Amino acid sequence: MKILVLNPNTSQGVTDKIAAVARRAAAADTELEFITAPYGVPYIATRTEALIAGQIALEVIAEREHEWDAVVLAAFGDPSLSALREIFSIPIIGLAEASMLMACPLGRNFSIVSFSTNLQAWYRECVEWHKMDNRLASIRMLDKPFNDVNAVQSDFEDMLVDLSLRAIQEDGAEVIITAGAPLAGLASRVRDRIPVPVIEGVAAAVGMAEAMCRQNPRAPETGAFKRPVAKESSGLSDTLTALLSNK
Amino acid sequence: MKILVLNPNTSQGVTDKIAAVARRAAAADTELEFITAPYGVPYIATRTEALIAGQIALEVIAEREHEWDAVVLAAFGDPSLSALREIFSIPIIGLAEASMLMACPLGRNFSIVSFSTNLQAWYRECVEWHKMDNRLASIRMLDKPFNDVNAVQSDFEDMLVDLSLRAIQEDGAEVIITAGAPLAGLASRVRDRIPVPVIEGVAAAVGMAEAMCRQNPRAPETGAFKRPVAKESSGLSDTLTALLSNK
Amino acid sequence: MKILVLNPNTSQGVTDKIAAVARRAAAADTELEFITAPYGVPYIATRTEALIAGQIALEVIAEREHEWDAVVLAAFGDPSLSALREIFSIPIIGLAEASMLMACPLGRNFSIVSFSTNLQAWYRECVEWHKMDNRLASIRMLDKPFNDVNAVQSDFEDMLVDLSLRAIQEDGAEVIITAGAPLAGLASRVRDRIPVPVIEGVAAAVGMAEAMCRQNPRAPETGAFKRPVAKESSGLSDTLTALLSNK
Amino acid sequence: MKILVLNPNTSQGVTDKIAAVARRAAAADTELEFITAPYGVPYIATRTEALIAGQIALEVIAEREHEWDAVVLAAFGDPSLSALREIFSIPIIGLAEASMLMACPLGRNFSIVSFSTNLQAWYRECVEWHKMDNRLASIRMLDKPFNDVNAVQSDFEDMLVDLSLRAIQEDGAEVIITAGAPLAGLASRVRDRIPVPVIEGVAAAVGMAEAMCRQNPRAPETGAFKRPVAKESSGLSDTLTALLSNK
Amino acid sequence: MKILVLNPNTSQGVTDKIAAVARRAAAADTELEFITAPYGVPYIATRTEALIAGQIALEVIAEREHEWDAVVLAAFGDPSLSALREIFSIPIIGLAEASMLMACPLGRNFSIVSFSTNLQAWYRECVEWHKMDNRLASIRMLDKPFNDVNAVQSDFEDMLVDLSLRAIQEDGAEVIITAGAPLAGLASRVRDRIPVPVIEGVAAAVGMAEAMCRQNPRAPETGAFKRPVAKESSGLSDTLTALLSNK
Amino acid sequence: MKILVLNPNTSQGVTDKIAAVARRAAAADTELEFITAPYGVPYIATRTEALIAGQIALEVIAEREHEWDAVVLAAFGDPSLSALREIFSIPIIGLAEASMLMACPLGRNFSIVSFSTNLQAWYRECVEWHKMDNRLASIRMLDKPFNDVNAVQSDFEDMLVDLSLRAIQEDGAEVIITAGAPLAGLASRVRDRIPVPVIEGVAAAVGMAEAMCRQNPRAPETGAFKRPVAKESSGLSDTLTALLSNK
């Protein structure tokens, strides 16, 4: 089983964090490949940036889709997940999606905790798209400026723990999701400081991708993720042109 | 008041249909400009194509945002509406959005009727994003192949009326929305053949844009449509690079 | 286009405030007529008073329905809107309805802010009737006694701004609706003191009525707003008797 | 315990049917008084007629409120129930409300079956006001003209049974509510022809009123049914004027 | 009419409190029998204990079902109510269920107040099973250790009143349900200290059981509470074996 | 990693089917143990039988909890899952739960297809408990009598495929869940006859249990699955007595 873990951000440092968690989580016979976005932004925080990242993901996956059995889309807001699912045949698992699904057996609800209020609107839309708002206790975000996305995890660890405790006490959260690829690895480290389960999202996504591959689901011939009919286009990149034309 | 009506499809013929309806609907002192997507696909039907169209809309509006008071995004699935709203200061009104809002005072629910089952999944996500699924009676689509998107309106008129009648009788629809920019003008023409109100979406969008401009709403400093903070990027077009960097 | 703006309260001073906003908002070719309730209460605050106002609206509109193209019902709780819609053929637009519909494109939710806790239960039912509770962040009300409904707007302006700020900070409101006909004009005046869009309800209702007239929707032959069959009655006013008997 | 059973329709024949059921259902020590609307329509079917009936109920109850311990409002759509509840101190129980509450322990959902499609929109709003739409399987109505509301029960008995069977088979109804005061007594008669429980609404309302009186609930000082503050009015009947002024 | 009031806890003292309230609430011609659980736990607080109590209720009722017209299951979380309803023919009314149904006419929502946070998760699932979460303002619990469940009512009376006041002020509760059989009788005693209606749950359940018996509902042949088909089993008690085999 | 797969039915033949699927699905280093219920019913179909099975699961797991890292509860209705989760420290994964979670990335909704209408009410409550009704397209069941639960899979294969096709065509199902432990293995066999993904539930549960173990979630100190405080009991089995007393 070969899984692409795609970081749609341009930060290699974030990819390194993701890779460390993914490797620990994967089964012995799972092969992982990691790709960092070749262009775009260092970390996606908004719908606009997610829109751009979605197109990057389209192009990256289209180039070599046949080489992987599944893709983990390693950005918490699951950018353009529905587009990727309809156009590609292999399973695509989102980081937010896997985190939320894994949280379900662990509590009746969850809170999402992350490092920047700028992410809030995007994350909320992601939760709603997954129809998981009936499980959402709250989204809580730090409101601190930062210089280096690679350092937010270590710089803000204590504040993120505090924020998690407030989500538990004030919002009744039964599970904490530390959201955002730059926080990969944090959940395992703060496990003993937070009195409810904390989801390690990348591990959840790898586990879900593995379980999904074992299901070996067939491509749907109907419904939301049916492969679109071929479409002629103009002015797009060769990769996108070929993808849309089903070639 | 100057409004851009942006057709994110590449079909000039569709733009012509849109323009005819928009001009009839606009107030005397409203100036309209029509732009057809400079690249992309002839008509957007899927989330993948909508993703691409969203980026096109970003670039087209970013070039000359200061020249307009509002934008009508003239594709029914409202591609990337949330991204456009956060990044631009002027009101952006979606065709689906305006149609659904205009339907609310006319009935307790509405059905969306259009010309291709390929559109269904995208439209449904659009309705859900607008939190209008509590008003949705059904989405009904023709399941017919067609050669020319410019001709679907005339070729399928009778079938679309029949589909609307079935939505009324079988799904209890109280208002019909004939969805999709290629159907612009159809609602007015079939008005007397359908026993409930039929929404002319482009007219609804122009009316909503005009009313919104008269509200002259200030830009939000918080919430889902707050302008994102500046972000450095790499490898994007000059327009997108400047847009993200708030320049 | 001729629109009746009906103030179902007996306060002429409130009508004057409404008229000032409506005239600024209307398109050049829109003719407005203003009527103040000939009997009833100075301002409606409760379901009981709204029940009485609904009957007043029935009688006032029934007298001269053919003279108008649309009616704006200028009381925020939209008293008896469903009854008015089924029995009359011209569009009837409620103040609460138009405010909420106009708020939708401006944010993911809204808070309603007004001058008396006495209004709260009525407003909440109104929001629920419109199926807009999935957009409602909160209803916040002043809890101050007042002597003159005409003076609440000026006397309480600062407190209403403070209440709006609390709705934004504590309830996450992304749009503020300053509710109640006695507050007509307030939104425009406090626009710069509140960091999210504030809806001017009367302007929204006039804009929505204009856009609706341009749709020229046909009367429904089925559904919630189908004209009722004629009914004989006894002991009612001549106007109501004639209205029920479809004469 | 003395309960007013108020038929807000003007049909004495309907009151007689209601009374027969109510007397069978009441406890030995419950005293019942029956009043037929002194003016209005023979049977309420629409929101407009319900609006008029609501005002009639206001006046009838206001005249002698102190003589009763509770009121059963014997029209299925529960006209103006929220107004009556806020303005009066004694419990007011609606026919629809009691039927739906009694249906809850008997099945996971219910269907409402009645004799005229004209009632449908009003009934649906009633179900929604009671927040019981999460229990509603369907509303099914006969679409037959009739001359005499007193005869619908006997004339349409077989058709109403058939309609109930279809609600069970096609909509999955687990309880049937035969709705509308003119059908009082039908549920008991058709009990053995319908394979799920059938609610006798008037009996449910009397039982609920009795149980409520035994609770002896105090008047709320806050919330939706708090007594409104006194309000001056003009041009209303002496009864309404006194009621609004809290005299 | 003969009603079994079954306390599925083993505390005779709690049964005594229940009996005192039930006797006051019952109609003159209602005969009540009280049974305390012959084994199990002194008071049920968790899903595990409720699971055990459900099996106890199965056995107790199965022994003598034909002797009663209805059962009041006198533990607030309504343990195994759906199982009891499908397997027995007589109406089974839950304490939580009756309290919530009785609360509906008294306010637009209710809060549940009780004496131990240990009960919270079980109560919440109970509210959700009854589909009453759309009416739930909050569940508020004391967080105090106690030695004797028979004394919680008197020991904690003041704290429970305070908790109720906070539910009203902070959660907007319009009705208070003092939950848990050990609190039987409290509602009547604190009635004047809480400014909204307080439900006496045992009285509500008796009243609902009486009203239900007067409906004399037939056993459903379909739906959620249809009697299961006979099932062979092994290793169960004679009572359960016979019950499952429909003997 | 050692996982108990507990069949709470008494049918060894069903356990064999479960084991065959589980072994194929498990990772190389996962050790599986299979236990068949020592008493109870051959297959659980109702809430009453699920209640009994829940108690069996309590006892079976309590005996040797420390020997396993996780439990797969291999009955589709997830009997007493919330009780098991609060009282045990190791993860307990339900068959229905895992199937539904695995279905989420594969489509926007799912239908549950099984072999007996007797299961319907129980399954529906299970879906609702998991808050997955917003994803449920339909539950469709065969209405055929059968003699041997071990043979339903082979006897009814064609009918179950037909039922799945109807769920897709008539209910819009995008994923099919073939529900019930007796159907273990069916999904893989009919994969090519159904044009959307079909979930193999036992494989989903094993995969979810493995992924959950890799999360190594800590026991919650608050929330719905917090370990209950110790409780004295009387008359229960030694195992249950010890379990409740936290010994």
mmCIF file of N, CA and C in Angstrom, chain A residues 10 38-49 51-52 54-55 58 80 82-84 86-87 117-118 121 125 128-129 131 223-226 228-229 231-236 240 243-244, chain B residues 10 38-49 51-52 54-55 58 80 82-84 86-87 117-118 121 125 128-129 131 223-226 228-229 231-236 240 243-244:
data_model
loop_
_atom_site.group_PDB
_atom_site.id
_atom_site.type_symbol
_atom_site.label_atom_id
_atom_site.label_comp_id
_atom_site.label_asym_id
_atom_site.label_seq_id
_atom_site.Cartn_x
_atom_site.Cartn_y
_atom_site.Cartn_z
ATOM 1 N N THR A 10 3.595 25.447 1.261
ATOM 2 C CA THR A 10 4.952 25.411 0.699
ATOM 3 C C THR A 10 6.036 25.232 1.765
ATOM 4 N N PRO A 38 4.597 22.851 -4.570
ATOM 5 C CA PRO A 38 5.696 23.496 -5.299
ATOM 6 C C PRO A 38 5.525 25.012 -5.402
ATOM 7 N N TYR A 39 4.330 25.504 -5.201
ATOM 8 C CA TYR A 39 4.110 26.963 -5.198
ATOM 9 C C TYR A 39 2.900 27.214 -4.310
ATOM 10 N N GLY A 40 2.605 28.463 -4.072
ATOM 11 C CA GLY A 40 1.472 28.791 -3.205
ATOM 12 C C GLY A 40 1.912 29.576 -1.991
ATOM 13 N N VAL A 41 1.330 29.254 -0.832
ATOM 14 C CA VAL A 41 1.631 30.028 0.376
ATOM 15 C C VAL A 41 2.249 29.107 1.437
ATOM 16 N N PRO A 42 2.980 29.694 2.388
ATOM 17 C CA PRO A 42 3.664 28.880 3.404
ATOM 18 C C PRO A 42 2.682 28.086 4.276
ATOM 19 N N TYR A 43 1.550 28.694 4.581
ATOM 20 C CA TYR A 43 0.503 27.928 5.273
ATOM 21 C C TYR A 43 -0.827 28.539 4.896
ATOM 22 N N ILE A 44 -1.775 27.705 4.596
ATOM 23 C CA ILE A 44 -3.099 28.145 4.163
ATOM 24 C C ILE A 44 -3.898 28.553 5.397
ATOM 25 N N ALA A 45 -4.508 29.707 5.351
ATOM 26 C CA ALA A 45 -5.320 30.126 6.487
ATOM 27 C C ALA A 45 -6.720 30.571 6.082
ATOM 28 N N THR A 46 -6.935 30.835 4.804
ATOM 29 C CA THR A 46 -8.202 31.444 4.390
ATOM 30 C C THR A 46 -8.814 30.662 3.237
ATOM 31 N N ARG A 47 -10.061 30.989 2.938
ATOM 32 C CA ARG A 47 -10.728 30.345 1.812
ATOM 33 C C ARG A 47 -10.034 30.687 0.498
ATOM 34 N N THR A 48 -9.524 31.912 0.393
ATOM 35 C CA THR A 48 -8.829 32.305 -0.829
ATOM 36 C C THR A 48 -7.581 31.448 -1.026
ATOM 37 N N GLU A 49 -6.823 31.298 0.043
ATOM 38 C CA GLU A 49 -5.607 30.493 -0.046
ATOM 39 C C GLU A 49 -5.948 29.012 -0.246
ATOM 40 N N LEU A 51 -8.493 27.971 -1.899
ATOM 41 C CA LEU A 51 -8.890 27.865 -3.308
ATOM 42 C C LEU A 51 -7.655 27.654 -4.182
ATOM 43 N N ILE A 52 -6.638 28.442 -3.907
ATOM 44 C CA ILE A 52 -5.391 28.294 -4.667
ATOM 45 C C ILE A 52 -4.758 26.926 -4.388
ATOM 46 N N GLY A 54 -6.221 24.220 -3.565
ATOM 47 C CA GLY A 54 -7.012 23.173 -4.195
ATOM 48 C C GLY A 54 -6.532 22.928 -5.622
ATOM 49 N N GLN A 55 -6.283 24.005 -6.318
ATOM 50 C CA GLN A 55 -5.811 23.852 -7.694
ATOM 51 C C GLN A 55 -4.411 23.213 -7.726
ATOM 52 N N LEU A 58 -4.902 19.570 -7.235
ATOM 53 C CA LEU A 58 -5.365 18.986 -8.508
ATOM 54 C C LEU A 58 -4.181 18.641 -9.392
ATOM 55 N N SER A 80 -10.739 21.862 -1.069
ATOM 56 C CA SER A 80 -11.286 21.321 -2.324
ATOM 57 C C SER A 80 -11.439 19.809 -2.295
ATOM 58 N N SER A 82 -14.004 17.924 -2.113
ATOM 59 C CA SER A 82 -15.051 17.354 -2.976
ATOM 60 C C SER A 82 -14.612 17.349 -4.434
ATOM 61 N N ALA A 83 -13.891 18.367 -4.852
ATOM 62 C CA ALA A 83 -13.391 18.366 -6.225
ATOM 63 C C ALA A 83 -12.393 17.225 -6.423
ATOM 64 N N LEU A 84 -11.474 17.092 -5.491
ATOM 65 C CA LEU A 84 -10.464 16.032 -5.620
ATOM 66 C C LEU A 84 -11.130 14.654 -5.633
ATOM 67 N N GLU A 86 -14.149 13.836 -6.698
ATOM 68 C CA GLU A 86 -14.899 13.489 -7.906
ATOM 69 C C GLU A 86 -13.957 13.208 -9.072
ATOM 70 N N ILE A 87 -12.824 13.900 -9.109
ATOM 71 C CA ILE A 87 -11.985 13.827 -10.308
ATOM 72 C C ILE A 87 -10.954 12.696 -10.241
ATOM 73 N N THR A 117 -6.682 32.969 14.829
ATOM 74 C CA THR A 117 -8.076 33.294 14.518
ATOM 75 C C THR A 117 -8.310 33.426 13.028
ATOM 76 N N ASN A 118 -7.241 33.647 12.270
ATOM 77 C CA ASN A 118 -7.418 33.761 10.821
ATOM 78 C C ASN A 118 -7.954 32.474 10.202
ATOM 79 N N ALA A 121 -12.816 30.924 10.138
ATOM 80 C CA ALA A 121 -13.927 30.858 9.177
ATOM 81 C C ALA A 121 -13.763 29.670 8.232
ATOM 82 N N GLU A 125 -16.331 26.307 7.962
ATOM 83 C CA GLU A 125 -16.949 25.814 6.717
ATOM 84 C C GLU A 125 -16.590 24.361 6.465
ATOM 85 N N GLU A 128 -18.756 22.197 8.634
ATOM 86 C CA GLU A 128 -20.122 22.167 8.097
ATOM 87 C C GLU A 128 -20.196 21.316 6.835
ATOM 88 N N TRP A 129 -19.209 21.405 5.985
ATOM 89 C CA TRP A 129 -19.218 20.593 4.770
ATOM 90 C C TRP A 129 -19.257 19.102 5.123
ATOM 91 N N LYS A 131 -20.689 17.908 7.584
ATOM 92 C CA LYS A 131 -21.925 17.682 8.353
ATOM 93 C C LYS A 131 -21.592 17.222 9.777
ATOM 94 N N GLY A 223 -23.945 9.655 -7.828
ATOM 95 C CA GLY A 223 -23.747 10.378 -6.575
ATOM 96 C C GLY A 223 -22.682 11.455 -6.661
ATOM 97 N N ALA A 224 -22.360 11.986 -5.491
ATOM 98 C CA ALA A 224 -21.558 13.206 -5.420
ATOM 99 C C ALA A 224 -20.133 13.023 -5.914
ATOM 100 N N PHE A 225 -19.626 11.803 -5.885
ATOM 101 C CA PHE A 225 -18.223 11.617 -6.252
ATOM 102 C C PHE A 225 -18.057 10.791 -7.518
ATOM 103 N N LYS A 226 -19.111 10.724 -8.298
ATOM 104 C CA LYS A 226 -19.016 10.122 -9.626
ATOM 105 C C LYS A 226 -18.011 10.911 -10.458
ATOM 106 N N PRO A 228 -16.676 13.068 -13.244
ATOM 107 C CA PRO A 228 -17.367 13.934 -14.210
ATOM 108 C C PRO A 228 -17.131 13.485 -15.650
ATOM 109 N N VAL A 229 -18.043 13.861 -16.513
ATOM 110 C CA VAL A 229 -17.840 13.607 -17.940
ATOM 111 C C VAL A 229 -16.715 14.515 -18.440
ATOM 112 N N LYS A 231 -14.571 17.214 -20.308
ATOM 113 C CA LYS A 231 -14.944 18.593 -20.653
ATOM 114 C C LYS A 231 -13.774 19.252 -21.384
ATOM 115 N N GLU A 232 -14.057 19.871 -22.535
ATOM 116 C CA GLU A 232 -13.033 20.653 -23.222
ATOM 117 C C GLU A 232 -12.825 21.957 -22.467
ATOM 118 N N SER A 233 -11.602 22.449 -22.499
ATOM 119 C CA SER A 233 -11.312 23.702 -21.824
ATOM 120 C C SER A 233 -10.360 24.518 -22.672
ATOM 121 N N SER A 234 -10.100 25.722 -22.226
ATOM 122 C CA SER A 234 -9.154 26.573 -22.950
ATOM 123 C C SER A 234 -8.334 27.362 -21.952
ATOM 124 N N GLY A 235 -7.053 27.491 -22.256
ATOM 125 C CA GLY A 235 -6.207 28.378 -21.470
ATOM 126 C C GLY A 235 -5.716 27.812 -20.155
ATOM 127 N N LEU A 236 -5.987 26.540 -19.891
ATOM 128 C CA LEU A 236 -5.524 25.954 -18.634
ATOM 129 C C LEU A 236 -4.171 25.264 -18.850
ATOM 130 N N LEU A 240 -4.114 20.271 -16.160
ATOM 131 C CA LEU A 240 -5.547 20.454 -15.939
ATOM 132 C C LEU A 240 -6.345 20.163 -17.193
ATOM 133 N N LEU A 243 -6.620 16.532 -17.452
ATOM 134 C CA LEU A 243 -7.463 15.988 -16.381
ATOM 135 C C LEU A 243 -8.942 16.175 -16.699
ATOM 136 N N LEU A 244 -9.299 17.390 -17.121
ATOM 137 C CA LEU A 244 -10.705 17.670 -17.427
ATOM 138 C C LEU A 244 -11.181 16.882 -18.635
ATOM 139 N N THR B 10 -16.738 30.270 -20.206
ATOM 140 C CA THR B 10 -16.142 30.904 -21.384
ATOM 141 C C THR B 10 -17.133 31.114 -22.546
ATOM 142 N N PRO B 38 -12.028 34.600 -19.413
ATOM 143 C CA PRO B 38 -11.055 34.589 -20.512
ATOM 144 C C PRO B 38 -10.472 33.206 -20.774
ATOM 145 N N TYR B 39 -10.591 32.309 -19.824
ATOM 146 C CA TYR B 39 -10.139 30.933 -20.026
ATOM 147 C C TYR B 39 -10.973 30.045 -19.113
ATOM 148 N N GLY B 40 -10.822 28.740 -19.239
ATOM 149 C CA GLY B 40 -11.605 27.841 -18.401
ATOM 150 C C GLY B 40 -12.470 26.921 -19.238
ATOM 151 N N VAL B 41 -13.710 26.692 -18.805
ATOM 152 C CA VAL B 41 -14.592 25.759 -19.509
ATOM 153 C C VAL B 41 -15.844 26.483 -19.987
ATOM 154 N N PRO B 42 -16.480 25.928 -21.021
ATOM 155 C CA PRO B 42 -17.653 26.594 -21.604
ATOM 156 C C PRO B 42 -18.805 26.738 -20.600
ATOM 157 N N TYR B 43 -18.982 25.737 -19.763
ATOM 158 C CA TYR B 43 -19.972 25.889 -18.679
ATOM 159 C C TYR B 43 -19.504 25.015 -17.529
ATOM 160 N N ILE B 44 -19.558 25.553 -16.345
ATOM 161 C CA ILE B 44 -19.115 24.852 -15.143
ATOM 162 C C ILE B 44 -20.198 23.877 -14.708
ATOM 163 N N ALA B 45 -19.828 22.636 -14.466
ATOM 164 C CA ALA B 45 -20.820 21.676 -13.999
ATOM 165 C C ALA B 45 -20.393 20.944 -12.736
ATOM 166 N N THR B 46 -19.125 21.003 -12.404
ATOM 167 C CA THR B 46 -18.620 20.169 -11.312
ATOM 168 C C THR B 46 -17.831 21.008 -10.315
ATOM 169 N N ARG B 47 -17.524 20.365 -9.173
ATOM 170 C CA ARG B 47 -16.714 21.062 -8.168
ATOM 171 C C ARG B 47 -15.308 21.357 -8.698
ATOM 172 N N THR B 48 -14.783 20.445 -9.525
ATOM 173 C CA THR B 48 -13.459 20.672 -10.097
ATOM 174 C C THR B 48 -13.466 21.901 -10.993
ATOM 175 N N GLU B 49 -14.472 21.973 -11.839
ATOM 176 C CA GLU B 49 -14.556 23.125 -12.740
ATOM 177 C C GLU B 49 -14.861 24.402 -11.961
ATOM 178 N N LEU B 51 -13.831 24.993 -8.983
ATOM 179 C CA LEU B 51 -12.561 25.363 -8.347
ATOM 180 C C LEU B 51 -11.720 26.201 -9.298
ATOM 181 N N ILE B 52 -11.656 25.746 -10.528
ATOM 182 C CA ILE B 52 -10.901 26.495 -11.535
ATOM 183 C C ILE B 52 -11.553 27.851 -11.791
ATOM 184 N N GLY B 54 -13.310 29.570 -9.776
ATOM 185 C CA GLY B 54 -13.113 30.450 -8.631
ATOM 186 C C GLY B 54 -11.808 31.224 -8.755
ATOM 187 N N GLN B 55 -10.789 30.536 -9.212
ATOM 188 C CA GLN B 55 -9.506 31.224 -9.375
ATOM 189 C C GLN B 55 -9.584 32.258 -10.495
ATOM 190 N N LEU B 58 -11.266 35.257 -9.078
ATOM 191 C CA LEU B 58 -10.291 35.992 -8.258
ATOM 192 C C LEU B 58 -9.470 36.939 -9.126
ATOM 193 N N SER B 80 -16.743 29.534 -5.255
ATOM 194 C CA SER B 80 -15.775 30.217 -4.384
ATOM 195 C C SER B 80 -16.301 31.519 -3.816
ATOM 196 N N SER B 82 -17.268 32.325 -0.895
ATOM 197 C CA SER B 82 -16.718 32.745 0.393
ATOM 198 C C SER B 82 -15.308 33.312 0.247
ATOM 199 N N ALA B 83 -14.524 32.742 -0.659
ATOM 200 C CA ALA B 83 -13.194 33.303 -0.904
ATOM 201 C C ALA B 83 -13.308 34.715 -1.475
ATOM 202 N N LEU B 84 -14.163 34.870 -2.469
ATOM 203 C CA LEU B 84 -14.314 36.191 -3.094
ATOM 204 C C LEU B 84 -14.779 37.220 -2.072
ATOM 205 N N GLU B 86 -14.280 37.280 1.180
ATOM 206 C CA GLU B 86 -13.312 37.690 2.198
ATOM 207 C C GLU B 86 -12.227 38.585 1.600
ATOM 208 N N ILE B 87 -11.887 38.359 0.330
ATOM 209 C CA ILE B 87 -10.716 39.028 -0.247
ATOM 210 C C ILE B 87 -11.074 40.365 -0.902
ATOM 211 N N THR B 117 -27.875 16.311 -14.929
ATOM 212 C CA THR B 117 -27.586 15.651 -13.655
ATOM 213 C C THR B 117 -26.147 15.881 -13.212
ATOM 214 N N ASN B 118 -25.278 16.239 -14.168
ATOM 215 C CA ASN B 118 -23.887 16.494 -13.789
ATOM 216 C C ASN B 118 -23.758 17.654 -12.805
ATOM 217 N N ALA B 121 -24.543 17.496 -7.779
ATOM 218 C CA ALA B 121 -23.744 17.472 -6.547
ATOM 219 C C ALA B 121 -23.218 18.865 -6.207
ATOM 220 N N GLU B 125 -24.242 21.156 -2.766
ATOM 221 C CA GLU B 125 -23.271 21.742 -1.839
ATOM 222 C C GLU B 125 -23.467 23.251 -1.722
ATOM 223 N N GLU B 128 -26.371 23.902 0.552
ATOM 224 C CA GLU B 128 -25.978 23.644 1.939
ATOM 225 C C GLU B 128 -25.061 24.742 2.475
ATOM 226 N N TRP B 129 -24.163 25.228 1.638
ATOM 227 C CA TRP B 129 -23.278 26.301 2.102
ATOM 228 C C TRP B 129 -24.092 27.530 2.507
ATOM 229 N N LYS B 131 -26.911 27.449 3.777
ATOM 230 C CA LYS B 131 -27.793 27.036 4.876
ATOM 231 C C LYS B 131 -29.261 27.146 4.458
ATOM 232 N N GLY B 223 -15.248 38.213 11.790
ATOM 233 C CA GLY B 223 -16.193 37.284 11.186
ATOM 234 C C GLY B 223 -15.698 36.678 9.895
ATOM 235 N N ALA B 224 -16.584 35.955 9.239
ATOM 236 C CA ALA B 224 -16.209 35.091 8.120
ATOM 237 C C ALA B 224 -15.696 35.857 6.910
ATOM 238 N N PHE B 225 -16.085 37.126 6.779
ATOM 239 C CA PHE B 225 -15.712 37.865 5.571
ATOM 240 C C PHE B 225 -14.760 39.016 5.863
ATOM 241 N N LYS B 226 -14.113 38.950 7.000
ATOM 242 C CA LYS B 226 -13.053 39.908 7.307
ATOM 243 C C LYS B 226 -11.929 39.756 6.277
ATOM 244 N N PRO B 228 -8.525 39.026 4.891
ATOM 245 C CA PRO B 228 -7.389 38.291 5.467
ATOM 246 C C PRO B 228 -6.161 39.190 5.604
ATOM 247 N N VAL B 229 -5.287 38.783 6.516
ATOM 248 C CA VAL B 229 -4.014 39.493 6.632
ATOM 249 C C VAL B 229 -3.155 39.191 5.402
ATOM 250 N N LYS B 231 -0.341 37.968 2.944
ATOM 251 C CA LYS B 231 0.393 36.701 2.955
ATOM 252 C C LYS B 231 1.387 36.696 1.786
ATOM 253 N N GLU B 232 2.617 36.369 2.089
ATOM 254 C CA GLU B 232 3.589 36.192 1.009
ATOM 255 C C GLU B 232 3.316 34.868 0.315
ATOM 256 N N SER B 233 3.621 34.826 -0.971
ATOM 257 C CA SER B 233 3.399 33.582 -1.721
ATOM 258 C C SER B 233 4.534 33.409 -2.713
ATOM 259 N N SER B 234 4.514 32.274 -3.377
ATOM 260 C CA SER B 234 5.544 32.028 -4.393
ATOM 261 C C SER B 234 4.917 31.300 -5.565
ATOM 262 N N GLY B 235 5.321 31.666 -6.752
ATOM 263 C CA GLY B 235 4.921 30.927 -7.937
ATOM 264 C C GLY B 235 3.527 31.222 -8.465
ATOM 265 N N LEU B 236 2.855 32.221 -7.898
ATOM 266 C CA LEU B 236 1.510 32.538 -8.379
ATOM 267 C C LEU B 236 1.590 33.667 -9.411
ATOM 268 N N LEU B 240 -2.549 37.415 -8.494
ATOM 269 C CA LEU B 240 -2.817 36.715 -7.237
ATOM 270 C C LEU B 240 -1.779 37.087 -6.182
ATOM 271 N N LEU B 243 -2.740 40.355 -4.856
ATOM 272 C CA LEU B 243 -3.989 40.268 -4.096
ATOM 273 C C LEU B 243 -3.718 39.705 -2.703
ATOM 274 N N LEU B 244 -2.949 38.619 -2.635
ATOM 275 C CA LEU B 244 -2.675 37.999 -1.330
ATOM 276 C C LEU B 244 -1.816 38.902 -0.443
#
